[in-house]
CSV table of C-alpha atoms in Angstrom, one decimal:
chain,number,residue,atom,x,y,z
A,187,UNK,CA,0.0,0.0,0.0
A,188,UNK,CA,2.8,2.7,0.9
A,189,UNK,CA,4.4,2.6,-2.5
A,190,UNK,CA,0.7,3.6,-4.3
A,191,UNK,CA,0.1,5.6,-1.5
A,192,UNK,CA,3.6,7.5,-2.0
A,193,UNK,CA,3.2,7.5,-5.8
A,194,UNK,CA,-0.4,9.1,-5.3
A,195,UNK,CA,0.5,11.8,-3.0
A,196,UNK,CA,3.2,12.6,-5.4
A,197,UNK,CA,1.0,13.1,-8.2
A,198,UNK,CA,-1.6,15.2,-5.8
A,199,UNK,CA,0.9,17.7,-5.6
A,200,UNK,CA,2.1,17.6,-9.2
A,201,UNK,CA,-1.3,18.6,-9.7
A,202,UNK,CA,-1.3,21.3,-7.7
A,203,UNK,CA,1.7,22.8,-9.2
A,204,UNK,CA,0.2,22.4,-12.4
A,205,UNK,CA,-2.9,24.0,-11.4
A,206,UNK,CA,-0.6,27.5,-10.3
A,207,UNK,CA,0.3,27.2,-13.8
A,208,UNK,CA,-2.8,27.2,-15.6
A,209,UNK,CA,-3.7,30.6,-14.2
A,210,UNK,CA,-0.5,32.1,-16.5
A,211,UNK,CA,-0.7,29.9,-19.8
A,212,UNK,CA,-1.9,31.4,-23.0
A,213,UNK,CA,-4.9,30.6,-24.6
A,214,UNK,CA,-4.0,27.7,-26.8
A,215,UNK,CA,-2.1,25.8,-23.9
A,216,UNK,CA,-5.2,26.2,-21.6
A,217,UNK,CA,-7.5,23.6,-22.6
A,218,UNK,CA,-4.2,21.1,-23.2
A,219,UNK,CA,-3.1,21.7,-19.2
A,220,UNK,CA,-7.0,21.2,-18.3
A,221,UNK,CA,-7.1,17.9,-20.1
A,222,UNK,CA,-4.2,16.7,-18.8
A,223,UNK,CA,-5.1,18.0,-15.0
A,224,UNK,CA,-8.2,15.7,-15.6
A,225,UNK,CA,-6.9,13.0,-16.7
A,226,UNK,CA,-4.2,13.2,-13.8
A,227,UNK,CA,-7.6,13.6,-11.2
A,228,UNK,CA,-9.1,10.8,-12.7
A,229,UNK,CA,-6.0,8.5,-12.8
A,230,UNK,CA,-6.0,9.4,-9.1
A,231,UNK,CA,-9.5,8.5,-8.5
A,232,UNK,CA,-9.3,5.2,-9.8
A,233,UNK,CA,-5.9,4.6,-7.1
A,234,UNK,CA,-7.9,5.6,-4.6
A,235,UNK,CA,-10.0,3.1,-4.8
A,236,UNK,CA,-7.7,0.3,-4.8
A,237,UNK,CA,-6.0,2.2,-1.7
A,238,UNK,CA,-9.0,2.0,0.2
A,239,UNK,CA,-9.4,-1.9,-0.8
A,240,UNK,CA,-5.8,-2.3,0.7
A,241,UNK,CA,-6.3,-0.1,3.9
A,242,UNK,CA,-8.9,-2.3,4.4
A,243,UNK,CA,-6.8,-5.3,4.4
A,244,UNK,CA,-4.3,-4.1,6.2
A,245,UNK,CA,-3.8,-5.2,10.3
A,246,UNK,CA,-6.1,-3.7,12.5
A,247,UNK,CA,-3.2,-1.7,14.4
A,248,UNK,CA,-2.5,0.1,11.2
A,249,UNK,CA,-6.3,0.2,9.5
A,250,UNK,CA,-7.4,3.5,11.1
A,251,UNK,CA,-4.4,5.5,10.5
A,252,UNK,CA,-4.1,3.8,6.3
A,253,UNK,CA,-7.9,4.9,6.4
A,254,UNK,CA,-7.2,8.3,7.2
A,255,UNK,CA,-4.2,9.1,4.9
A,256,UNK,CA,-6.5,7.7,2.1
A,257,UNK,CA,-9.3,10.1,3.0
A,258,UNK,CA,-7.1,13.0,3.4
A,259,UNK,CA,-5.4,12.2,0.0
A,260,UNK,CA,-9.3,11.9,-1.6
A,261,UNK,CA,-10.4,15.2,0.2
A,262,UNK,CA,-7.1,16.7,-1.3
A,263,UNK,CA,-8.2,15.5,-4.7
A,264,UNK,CA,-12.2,16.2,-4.7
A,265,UNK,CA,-10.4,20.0,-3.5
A,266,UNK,CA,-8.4,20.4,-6.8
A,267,UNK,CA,-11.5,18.6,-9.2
A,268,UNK,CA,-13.5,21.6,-7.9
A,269,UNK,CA,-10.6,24.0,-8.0
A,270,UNK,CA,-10.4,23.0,-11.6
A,271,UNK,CA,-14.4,23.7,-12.2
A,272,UNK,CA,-14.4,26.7,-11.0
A,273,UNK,CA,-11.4,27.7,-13.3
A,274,UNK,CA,-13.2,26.5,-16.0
A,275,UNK,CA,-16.4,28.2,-14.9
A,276,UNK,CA,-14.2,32.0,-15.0
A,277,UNK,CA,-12.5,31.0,-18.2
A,278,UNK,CA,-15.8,30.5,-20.1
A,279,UNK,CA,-17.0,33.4,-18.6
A,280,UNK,CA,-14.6,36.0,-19.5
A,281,UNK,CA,-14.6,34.3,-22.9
A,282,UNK,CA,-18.2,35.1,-23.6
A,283,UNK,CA,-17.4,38.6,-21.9
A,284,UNK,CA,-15.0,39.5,-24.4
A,285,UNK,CA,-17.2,37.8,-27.0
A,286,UNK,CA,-19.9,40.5,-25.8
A,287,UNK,CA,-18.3,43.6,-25.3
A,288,UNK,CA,-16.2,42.6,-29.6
A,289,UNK,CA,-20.2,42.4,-30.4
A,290,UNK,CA,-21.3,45.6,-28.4
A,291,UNK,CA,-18.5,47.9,-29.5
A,292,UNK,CA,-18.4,46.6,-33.5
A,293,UNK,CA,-22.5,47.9,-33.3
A,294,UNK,CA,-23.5,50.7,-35.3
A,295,UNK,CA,-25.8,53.4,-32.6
A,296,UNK,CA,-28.3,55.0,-34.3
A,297,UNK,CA,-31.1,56.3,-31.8
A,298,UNK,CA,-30.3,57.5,-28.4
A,299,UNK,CA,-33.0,54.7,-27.0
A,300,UNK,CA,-30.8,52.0,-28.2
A,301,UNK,CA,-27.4,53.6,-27.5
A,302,UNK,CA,-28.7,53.8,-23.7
A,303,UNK,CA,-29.5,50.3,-23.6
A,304,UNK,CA,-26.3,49.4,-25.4
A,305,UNK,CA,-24.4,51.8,-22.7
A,306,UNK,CA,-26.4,50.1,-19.7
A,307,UNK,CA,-25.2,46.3,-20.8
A,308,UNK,CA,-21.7,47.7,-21.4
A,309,UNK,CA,-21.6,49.0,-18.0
A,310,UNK,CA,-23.1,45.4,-16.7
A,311,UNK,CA,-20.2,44.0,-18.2
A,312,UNK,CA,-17.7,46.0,-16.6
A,313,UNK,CA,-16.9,48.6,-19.4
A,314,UNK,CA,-15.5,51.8,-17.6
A,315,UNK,CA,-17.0,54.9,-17.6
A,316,UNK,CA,-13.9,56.2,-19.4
A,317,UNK,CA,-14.6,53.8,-22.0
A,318,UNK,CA,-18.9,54.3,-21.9
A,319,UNK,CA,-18.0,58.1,-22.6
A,320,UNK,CA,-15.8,57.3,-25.4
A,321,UNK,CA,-18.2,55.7,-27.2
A,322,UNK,CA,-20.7,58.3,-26.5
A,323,UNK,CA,-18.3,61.0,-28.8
A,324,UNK,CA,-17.6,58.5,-31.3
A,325,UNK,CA,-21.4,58.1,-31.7
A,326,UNK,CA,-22.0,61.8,-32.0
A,327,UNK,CA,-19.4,62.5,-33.5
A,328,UNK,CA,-20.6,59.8,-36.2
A,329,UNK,CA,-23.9,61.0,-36.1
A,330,UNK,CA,-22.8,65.1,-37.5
A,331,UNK,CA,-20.1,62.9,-39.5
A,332,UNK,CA,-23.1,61.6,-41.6
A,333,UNK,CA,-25.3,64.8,-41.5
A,334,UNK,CA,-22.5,66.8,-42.7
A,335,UNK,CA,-21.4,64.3,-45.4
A,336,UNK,CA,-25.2,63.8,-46.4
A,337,UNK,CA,-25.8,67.9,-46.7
A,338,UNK,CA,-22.6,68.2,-48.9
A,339,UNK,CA,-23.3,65.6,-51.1
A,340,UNK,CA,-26.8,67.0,-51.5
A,341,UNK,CA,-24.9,70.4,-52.4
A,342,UNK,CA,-22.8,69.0,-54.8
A,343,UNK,CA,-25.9,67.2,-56.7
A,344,UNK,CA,-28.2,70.0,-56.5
A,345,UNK,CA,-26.0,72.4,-56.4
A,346,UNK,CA,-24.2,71.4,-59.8
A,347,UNK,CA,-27.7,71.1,-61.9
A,348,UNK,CA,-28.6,74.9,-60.7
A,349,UNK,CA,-25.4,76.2,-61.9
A,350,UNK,CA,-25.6,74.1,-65.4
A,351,UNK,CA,-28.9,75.0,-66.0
A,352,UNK,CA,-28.6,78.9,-65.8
């Protein structure tokens, strides 16, 4: 029992290194070092089973304490499967964040009651006020942008049949 015991406990805290690590990898590398911390959990799962079929075997002067090192190494484990869900969870939600805000600033605004609702879910998503007020300008500054390009192309149509016809 004590070599898969030492070879498990080993591998726990490979884990856990590797788990410090996935908060600094780039984006490719992510889901790679996810899989692999899985597989790794699973790998120990299925050891921890056997280990608890021989703590149960061994002599009853040892039993209790095998017992406990086996459910300290499974509490350790069930610790970094949900340390690994909820790094998951945060990844995929700051990806559809980003995917959000790319949607919300690529949008065209055209009347004030949709550039206030578009304002009020960039500021749910965590868009600065700095950043809200910039695309306020931009969108007025659009807006007399197209008026004033509208008007002088208006001009130069009318304006060039008046002086042809006179």
């Amino acid at each position: 029992m004590d070599p898969l015991y030492q070879q498990t406990h080993k591998q726990v805290h490979e884990i856990q290194s590797r788990m410090g690590r996935l908060e600094t990898a780039d984006k490719q590398s992510v889901q790679i070092v996810e899989n692999e911390i899985q597989a790794s959990i699973d790998q120990i799962f299925s050891r921890l089973e056997r280990l608890e079929i021989l703590s149960s075997k061994e002599p009853p002067n040892k039993r209790q304490n095998a017992k406990l090192r086996v459910d300290q190494l499974k509490y350790d484990v069930q610790h970094l499967q949900t340390a690994l869900r909820n790094f998951q969870h945060r990844r995929h939600a700051r990806e559809q964040q980003e995917r959000q805000r790319e949607e919300l600033l690529s949008r065209i605004f055209t009347t004030n009651g949709t550039q206030k609702k578009i304002l009020d879910i960039a500021n749910m998503l965590g868009l600065s006020n700095t950043v809200m007020r910039l695309i306020e300008k931009r969108a007025f500054q659009d807006k007399y942008f197209m008026i004033g390009t509208q008007g002088s192309c208006q001009t130069a149509r009318f304006g060039g049949r008046s002086a042809g016809s006179s």
